[in-house]
Each structure stands twice: as structure tokens, then as C-alpha cells.
mmCIF file of C-alpha atoms in Angstrom:
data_model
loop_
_atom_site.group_PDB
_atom_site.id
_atom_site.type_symbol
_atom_site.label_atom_id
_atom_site.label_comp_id
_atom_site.label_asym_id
_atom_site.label_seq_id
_atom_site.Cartn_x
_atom_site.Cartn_y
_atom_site.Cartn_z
ATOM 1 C CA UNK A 1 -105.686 20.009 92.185
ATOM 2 C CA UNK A 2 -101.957 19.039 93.727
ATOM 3 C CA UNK A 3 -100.594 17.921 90.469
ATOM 4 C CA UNK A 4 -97.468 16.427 90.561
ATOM 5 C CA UNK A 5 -96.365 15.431 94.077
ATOM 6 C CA UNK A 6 -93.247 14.653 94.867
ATOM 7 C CA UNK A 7 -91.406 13.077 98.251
ATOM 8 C CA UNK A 8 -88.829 13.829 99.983
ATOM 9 C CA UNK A 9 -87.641 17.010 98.980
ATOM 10 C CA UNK A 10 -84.212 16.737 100.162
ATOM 11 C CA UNK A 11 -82.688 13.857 101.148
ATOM 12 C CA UNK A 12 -79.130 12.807 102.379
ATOM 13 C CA UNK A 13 -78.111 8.590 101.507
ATOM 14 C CA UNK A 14 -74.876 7.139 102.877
ATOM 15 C CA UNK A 15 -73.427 4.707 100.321
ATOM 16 C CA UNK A 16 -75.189 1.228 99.835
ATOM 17 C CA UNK A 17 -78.119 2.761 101.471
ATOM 18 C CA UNK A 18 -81.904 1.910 99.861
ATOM 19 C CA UNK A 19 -84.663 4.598 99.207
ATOM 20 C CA UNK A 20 -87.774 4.707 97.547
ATOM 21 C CA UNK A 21 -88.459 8.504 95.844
ATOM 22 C CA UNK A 22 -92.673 9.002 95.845
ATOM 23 C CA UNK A 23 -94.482 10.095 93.352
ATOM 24 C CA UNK A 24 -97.993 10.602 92.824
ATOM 25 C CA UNK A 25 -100.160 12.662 89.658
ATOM 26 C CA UNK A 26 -103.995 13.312 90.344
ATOM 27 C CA UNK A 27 -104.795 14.375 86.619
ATOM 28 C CA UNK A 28 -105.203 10.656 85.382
ATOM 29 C CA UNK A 29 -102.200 10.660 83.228
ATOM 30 C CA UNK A 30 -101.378 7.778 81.616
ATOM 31 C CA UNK A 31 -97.435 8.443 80.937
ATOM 32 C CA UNK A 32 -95.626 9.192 83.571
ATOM 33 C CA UNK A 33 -91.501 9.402 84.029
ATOM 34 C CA UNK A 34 -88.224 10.350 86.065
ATOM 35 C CA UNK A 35 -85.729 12.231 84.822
ATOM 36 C CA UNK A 36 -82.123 12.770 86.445
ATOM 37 C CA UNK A 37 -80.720 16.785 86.144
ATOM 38 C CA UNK A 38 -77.097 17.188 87.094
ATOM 39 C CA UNK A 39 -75.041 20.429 86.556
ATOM 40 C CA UNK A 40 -73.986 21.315 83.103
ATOM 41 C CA UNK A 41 -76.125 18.219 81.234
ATOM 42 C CA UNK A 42 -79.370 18.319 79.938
ATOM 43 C CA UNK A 43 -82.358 16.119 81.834
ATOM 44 C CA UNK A 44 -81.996 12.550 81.340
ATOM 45 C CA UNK A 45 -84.567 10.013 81.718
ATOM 46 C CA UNK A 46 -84.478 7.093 83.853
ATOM 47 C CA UNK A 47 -87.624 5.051 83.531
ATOM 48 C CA UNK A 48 -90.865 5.725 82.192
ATOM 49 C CA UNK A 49 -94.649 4.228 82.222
ATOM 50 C CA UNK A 50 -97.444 4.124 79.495
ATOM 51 C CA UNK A 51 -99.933 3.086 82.169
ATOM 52 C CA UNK A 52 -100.402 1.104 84.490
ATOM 53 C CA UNK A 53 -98.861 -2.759 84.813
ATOM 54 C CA UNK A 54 -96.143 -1.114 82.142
ATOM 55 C CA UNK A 55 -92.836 0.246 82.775
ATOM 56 C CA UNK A 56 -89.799 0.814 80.672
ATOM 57 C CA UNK A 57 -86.059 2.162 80.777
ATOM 58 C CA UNK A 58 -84.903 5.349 79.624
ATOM 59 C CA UNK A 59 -81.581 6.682 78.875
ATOM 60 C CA UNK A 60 -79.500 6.217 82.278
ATOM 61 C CA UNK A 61 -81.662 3.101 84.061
ATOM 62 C CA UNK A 62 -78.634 1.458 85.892
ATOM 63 C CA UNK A 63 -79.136 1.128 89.819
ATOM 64 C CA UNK A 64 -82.833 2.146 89.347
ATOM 65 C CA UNK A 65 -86.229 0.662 89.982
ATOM 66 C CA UNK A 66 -89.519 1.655 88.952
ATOM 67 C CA UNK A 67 -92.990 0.240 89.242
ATOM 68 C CA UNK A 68 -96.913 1.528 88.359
ATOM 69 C CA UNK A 69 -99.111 -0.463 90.599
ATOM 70 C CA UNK A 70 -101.917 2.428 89.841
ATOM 71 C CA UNK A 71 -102.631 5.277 87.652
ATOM 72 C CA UNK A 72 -101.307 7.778 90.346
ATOM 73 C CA UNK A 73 -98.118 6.821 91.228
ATOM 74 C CA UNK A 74 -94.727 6.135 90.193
ATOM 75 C CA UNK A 75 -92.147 5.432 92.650
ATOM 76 C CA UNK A 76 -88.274 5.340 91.934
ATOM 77 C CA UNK A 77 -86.206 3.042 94.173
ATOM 78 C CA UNK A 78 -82.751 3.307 94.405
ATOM 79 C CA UNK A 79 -81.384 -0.351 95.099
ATOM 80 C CA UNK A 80 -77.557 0.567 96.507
ATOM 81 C CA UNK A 81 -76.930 4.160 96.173
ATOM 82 C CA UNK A 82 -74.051 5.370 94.867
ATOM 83 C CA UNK A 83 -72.119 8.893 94.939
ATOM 84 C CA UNK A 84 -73.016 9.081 91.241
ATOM 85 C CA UNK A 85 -75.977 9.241 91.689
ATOM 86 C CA UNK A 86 -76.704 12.483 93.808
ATOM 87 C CA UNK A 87 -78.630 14.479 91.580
ATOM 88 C CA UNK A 88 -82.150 16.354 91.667
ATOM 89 C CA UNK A 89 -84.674 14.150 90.382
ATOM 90 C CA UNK A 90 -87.854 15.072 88.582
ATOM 91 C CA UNK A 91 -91.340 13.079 88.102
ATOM 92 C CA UNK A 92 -93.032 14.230 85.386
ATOM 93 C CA UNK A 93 -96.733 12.934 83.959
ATOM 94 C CA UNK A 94 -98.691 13.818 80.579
ATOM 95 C CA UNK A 95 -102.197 12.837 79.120
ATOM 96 C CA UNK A 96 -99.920 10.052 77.133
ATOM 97 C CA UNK A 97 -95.770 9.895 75.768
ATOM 98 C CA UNK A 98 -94.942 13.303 73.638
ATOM 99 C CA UNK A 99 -97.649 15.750 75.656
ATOM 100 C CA UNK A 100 -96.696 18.525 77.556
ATOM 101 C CA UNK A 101 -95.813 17.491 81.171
ATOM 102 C CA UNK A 102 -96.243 18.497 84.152
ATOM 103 C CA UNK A 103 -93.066 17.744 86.437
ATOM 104 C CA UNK A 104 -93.194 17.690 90.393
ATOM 105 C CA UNK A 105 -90.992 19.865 92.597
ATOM 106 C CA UNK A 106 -88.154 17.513 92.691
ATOM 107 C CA UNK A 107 -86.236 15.740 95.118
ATOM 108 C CA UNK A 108 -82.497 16.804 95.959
ATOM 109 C CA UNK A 109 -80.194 13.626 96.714
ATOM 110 C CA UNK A 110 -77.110 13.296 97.870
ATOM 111 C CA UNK A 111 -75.278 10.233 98.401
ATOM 112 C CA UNK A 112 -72.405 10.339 100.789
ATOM 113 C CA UNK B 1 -72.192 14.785 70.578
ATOM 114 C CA UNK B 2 -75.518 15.875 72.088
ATOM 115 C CA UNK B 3 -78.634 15.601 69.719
ATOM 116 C CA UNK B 4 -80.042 18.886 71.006
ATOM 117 C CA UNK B 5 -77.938 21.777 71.091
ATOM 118 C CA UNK B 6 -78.459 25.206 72.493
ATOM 119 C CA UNK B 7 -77.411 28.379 71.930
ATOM 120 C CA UNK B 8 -76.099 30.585 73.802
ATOM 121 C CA UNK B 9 -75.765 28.947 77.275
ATOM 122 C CA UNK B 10 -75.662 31.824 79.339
ATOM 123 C CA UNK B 11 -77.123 35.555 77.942
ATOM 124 C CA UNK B 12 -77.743 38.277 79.583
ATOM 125 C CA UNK B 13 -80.392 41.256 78.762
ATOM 126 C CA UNK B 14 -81.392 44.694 79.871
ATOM 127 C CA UNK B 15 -84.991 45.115 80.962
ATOM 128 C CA UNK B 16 -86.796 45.883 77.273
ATOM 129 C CA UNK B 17 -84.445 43.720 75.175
ATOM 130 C CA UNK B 18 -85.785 40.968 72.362
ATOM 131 C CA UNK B 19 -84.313 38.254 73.340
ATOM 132 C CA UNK B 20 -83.198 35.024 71.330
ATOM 133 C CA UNK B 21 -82.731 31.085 72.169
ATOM 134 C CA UNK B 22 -81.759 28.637 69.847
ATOM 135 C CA UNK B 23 -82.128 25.103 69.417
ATOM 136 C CA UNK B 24 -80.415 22.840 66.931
ATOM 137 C CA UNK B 25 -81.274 18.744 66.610
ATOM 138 C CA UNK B 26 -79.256 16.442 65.108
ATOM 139 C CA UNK B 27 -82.537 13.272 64.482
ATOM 140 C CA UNK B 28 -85.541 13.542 62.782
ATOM 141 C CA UNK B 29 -88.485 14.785 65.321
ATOM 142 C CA UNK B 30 -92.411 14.776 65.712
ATOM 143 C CA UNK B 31 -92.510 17.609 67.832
ATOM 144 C CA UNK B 32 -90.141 20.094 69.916
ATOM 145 C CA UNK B 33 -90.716 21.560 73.508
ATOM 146 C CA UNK B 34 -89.733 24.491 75.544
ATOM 147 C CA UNK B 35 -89.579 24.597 79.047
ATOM 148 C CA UNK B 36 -89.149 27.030 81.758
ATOM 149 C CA UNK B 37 -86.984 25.931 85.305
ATOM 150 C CA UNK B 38 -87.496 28.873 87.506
ATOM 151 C CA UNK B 39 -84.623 29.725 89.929
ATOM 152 C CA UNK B 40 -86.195 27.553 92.598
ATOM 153 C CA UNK B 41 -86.300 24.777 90.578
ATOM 154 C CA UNK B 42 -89.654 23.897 89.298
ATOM 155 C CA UNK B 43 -89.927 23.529 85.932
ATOM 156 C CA UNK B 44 -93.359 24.256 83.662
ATOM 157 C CA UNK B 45 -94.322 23.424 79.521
ATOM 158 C CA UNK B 46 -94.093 26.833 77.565
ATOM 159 C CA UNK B 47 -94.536 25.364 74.175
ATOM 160 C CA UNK B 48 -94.965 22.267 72.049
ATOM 161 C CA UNK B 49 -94.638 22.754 68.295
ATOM 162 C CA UNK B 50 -94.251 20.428 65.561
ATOM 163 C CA UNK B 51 -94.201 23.042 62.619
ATOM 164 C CA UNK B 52 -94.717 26.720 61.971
ATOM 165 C CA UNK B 53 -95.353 29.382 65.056
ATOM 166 C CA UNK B 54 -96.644 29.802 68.368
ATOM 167 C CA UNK B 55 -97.152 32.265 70.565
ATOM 168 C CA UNK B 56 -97.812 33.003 74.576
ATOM 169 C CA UNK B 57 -98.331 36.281 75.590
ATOM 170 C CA UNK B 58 -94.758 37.599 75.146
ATOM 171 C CA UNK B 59 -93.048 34.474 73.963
ATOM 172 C CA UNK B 60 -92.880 32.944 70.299
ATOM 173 C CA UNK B 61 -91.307 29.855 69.178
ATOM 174 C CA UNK B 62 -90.829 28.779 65.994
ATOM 175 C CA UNK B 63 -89.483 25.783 64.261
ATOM 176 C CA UNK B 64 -88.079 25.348 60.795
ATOM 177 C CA UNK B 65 -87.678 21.044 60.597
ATOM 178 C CA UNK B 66 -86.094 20.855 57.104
ATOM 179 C CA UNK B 67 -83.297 23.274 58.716
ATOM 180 C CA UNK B 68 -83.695 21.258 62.234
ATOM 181 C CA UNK B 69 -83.702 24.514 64.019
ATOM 182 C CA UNK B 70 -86.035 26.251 66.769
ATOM 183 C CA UNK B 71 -85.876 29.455 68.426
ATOM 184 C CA UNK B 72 -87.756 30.671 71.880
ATOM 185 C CA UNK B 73 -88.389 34.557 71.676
ATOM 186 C CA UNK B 74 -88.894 36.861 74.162
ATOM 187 C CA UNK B 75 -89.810 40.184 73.350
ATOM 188 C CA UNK B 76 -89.801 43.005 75.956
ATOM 189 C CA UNK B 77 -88.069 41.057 78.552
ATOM 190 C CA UNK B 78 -88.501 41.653 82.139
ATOM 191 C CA UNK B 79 -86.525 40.301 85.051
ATOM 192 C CA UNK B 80 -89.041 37.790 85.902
ATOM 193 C CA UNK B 81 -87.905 36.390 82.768
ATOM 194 C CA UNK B 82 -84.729 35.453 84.252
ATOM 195 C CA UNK B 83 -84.711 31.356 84.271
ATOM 196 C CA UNK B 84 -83.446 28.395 82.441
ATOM 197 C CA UNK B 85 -85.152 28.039 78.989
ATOM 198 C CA UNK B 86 -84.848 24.412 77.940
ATOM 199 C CA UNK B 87 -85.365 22.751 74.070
ATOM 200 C CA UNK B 88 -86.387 19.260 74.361
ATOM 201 C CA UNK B 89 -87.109 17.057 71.199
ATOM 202 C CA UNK B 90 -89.808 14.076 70.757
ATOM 203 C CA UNK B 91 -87.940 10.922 69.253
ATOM 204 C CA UNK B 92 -90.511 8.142 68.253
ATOM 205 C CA UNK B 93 -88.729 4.992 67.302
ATOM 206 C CA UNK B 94 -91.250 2.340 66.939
ATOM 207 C CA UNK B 95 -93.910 2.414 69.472
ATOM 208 C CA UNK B 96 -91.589 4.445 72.145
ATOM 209 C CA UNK B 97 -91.947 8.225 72.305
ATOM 210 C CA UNK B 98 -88.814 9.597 74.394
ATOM 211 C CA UNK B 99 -87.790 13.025 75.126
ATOM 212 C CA UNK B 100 -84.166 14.101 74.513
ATOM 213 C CA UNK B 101 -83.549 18.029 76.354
ATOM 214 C CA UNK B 102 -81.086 20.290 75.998
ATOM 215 C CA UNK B 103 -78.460 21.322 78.856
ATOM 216 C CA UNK B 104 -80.482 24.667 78.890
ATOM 217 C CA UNK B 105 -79.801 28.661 78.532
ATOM 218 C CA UNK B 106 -79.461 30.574 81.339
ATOM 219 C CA UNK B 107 -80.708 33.797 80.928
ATOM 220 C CA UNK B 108 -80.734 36.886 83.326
ATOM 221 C CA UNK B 109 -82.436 40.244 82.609
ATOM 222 C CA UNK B 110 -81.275 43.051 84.532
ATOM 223 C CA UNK B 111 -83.194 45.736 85.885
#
């Protein structure tokens, strides 16, 4: 049982460069979410999902895209990266919204 | 100002100490979380409490919501202890259920 898998692990962006961060849960967890954690601030969340078909913005959405094709996976694309946004990024799923969750590895970005 | 507050930020133990975290929240809740991010990074669900006590082996948390206050205990701590402990509070405002966190307490237990 993987989990929460996340992809890449590190990765390095110049400015106004695209990427898509993977994400994929094989516990059939409806809710699933990304979260932002930069030094000194608590984890912030980006976008989230119910289920599938349904998506919805968190705190800090602004330059981010999400969609939930399937149960398993969540990616989070990142339409003109910025140096604001370097940051590790977490997936996270749970049964449904409030459970426990279990969060992937992360991904550590940096934008030049 | 932050709706979840923690307390200290940093603390450091001796090996064999009780050991303390607090969380205050500034919102009405349905249910408060601690979580562990080990020093590589990966972070794992300790607790989630909506009222009284729980416990885990050598960790307790406990929640008093008319005071809006939690606390994560450890009691004899060992240096595999040493992470960030992070409060995190459920918000439900209509149908959305969101999780607000805490910037985290860094604590290190010394041999």
C-alpha cells in the first residue's frame, strides 16, 4: 500500500516556466488537497477536492491549477511560475474533509 | 493575526523531560489535529480530538473548547521525539470543511 505518492521530489523552474506536480492516493479517499509550507508560516492550502469532477480553492489559489479526473489523483499545475512561489508542497488525502490525512513526501520547488 | 497560535516555537528538552505544546484558536472549531513533520520532512496524523483526552503511547492531547486551548504532551521524551509538532484546527463554514495549521514547535531532545 504506497499511500500518498508524490512527483517530482525536487524540482528547479526558471521564471514563466509551466509544471504539473503528480499526485496519486491508492486508499480511495474521497478528499484530497495541496498545501504550500514556507519557512516560518504555518501550511497553507491551495486547492482541494471532495471527489471526483469537484475541485475548490483554498487559502492561497493564485497562479494554481487543480483538477480530479479520478479518485486517485490530484495534480497541481503551476501556469507561469513565479519566485514566490518556491516552496515545498504537500498532497494530502482523507476518507472525506476534517479526517486525519495522510500527506505525500512532498515536492521541493524552486523557481529561479 | 494567525487563528492558530503556538506556543513555544522552539523548546528544547533533556532525554526524560515532560514536555508541553500549546495551541490557542481564535474561531469556533469541530475538531483540532496534531501532526508530526519529521526532520526529513514527511509529515504523519498524531491526533484528532474534538473534546476531552487522548492518548498514544507516550503522547496525550487534550482540548478545553470553551477556553479554545489544546496541549500535545509528551512524557518521557526521547530524542526521536525531536520534530515539528503542528496544531491544526477544522473550520466548517457551510458545507466547506478547511484546515487552518499552526507555524509549528520545534522541539529537540538532547541526549
Amino acid at each position: 500500500n504506497a499511500g500518498v505518492t508524490q512527483t517530482p521530489k525536487f524540482q528547479v523552474l526558471k521564471t514563466g516556466q509551466s509544471m504539473t506536480l503528480q499526485c496519486a492516493q491508492d486508499m480511495n479517499h474521497e478528499y484530497m488537497s495541496w498545501y504550500r509550507q514556507d519557512p516560518g508560516m504555518g501550511l497553507r492550502l491551495i486547492h482541494y477536492s471532495v471527489g471526483a469532477g469537484i475541485t475548490d480553492q483554498g487559502e492561497v489559489p493564485n497562479g494554481y491549477n487543480v483538477s480530479r479526473s479520478t479518485t486517485e489523483d490530484f495534480p497541481l499545475r503551476l501556469l507561469s511560475a513565479a519566485p514566490s512561489q518556491t516552496s515545498v508542497y504537500f498532497c494530502a488525502s482523507s476518507p472525506w474533509a476534517g479526517q486525519p490525512q495522510h500527506f505525500g513526501d512532498g515536492t521541493r520547488l524552486s523557481i529561479l | 493575526k494567525n487563528e492558530v497560535e503556538q506556543s513555544p516555537q522552539n523548546l528544547t528538552a533533556q532525554e526524560g523531560e515532560f514536555i508541553t505544546i500549546n495551541c490557542s484558536y481564535s474561531v469556533g472549531i469541530s475538531a483540532l489535529h496534531w501532526l508530526q513533520q519529521h526532520p526529513g520532512g514527511g509529515i504523519v496524523s498524531l491526533f484528532m480530538l474534538s473534546s476531552g483526552k487522548k492518548k498514544h503511547g507516550r503522547l496525550i492531547a487534550t482540548i478545553n473548547i470553551q477556553e479554545k486551548h489544546s496541549s500535545l504532551h509528551i512524557t518521557a521524551s526521547h530524542p526521536r521525539d525531536s520534530a515539528v509538532y503542528i496544531c491544526a484546527v477544522l473550520i466548517s463554514s457551510g458545507s466547506a470543511r478547511q484546515l487552518t495549521f499552526g507555524s509549528g514547535t520545534q522541539l529537540t531532545v538532547l541526549p
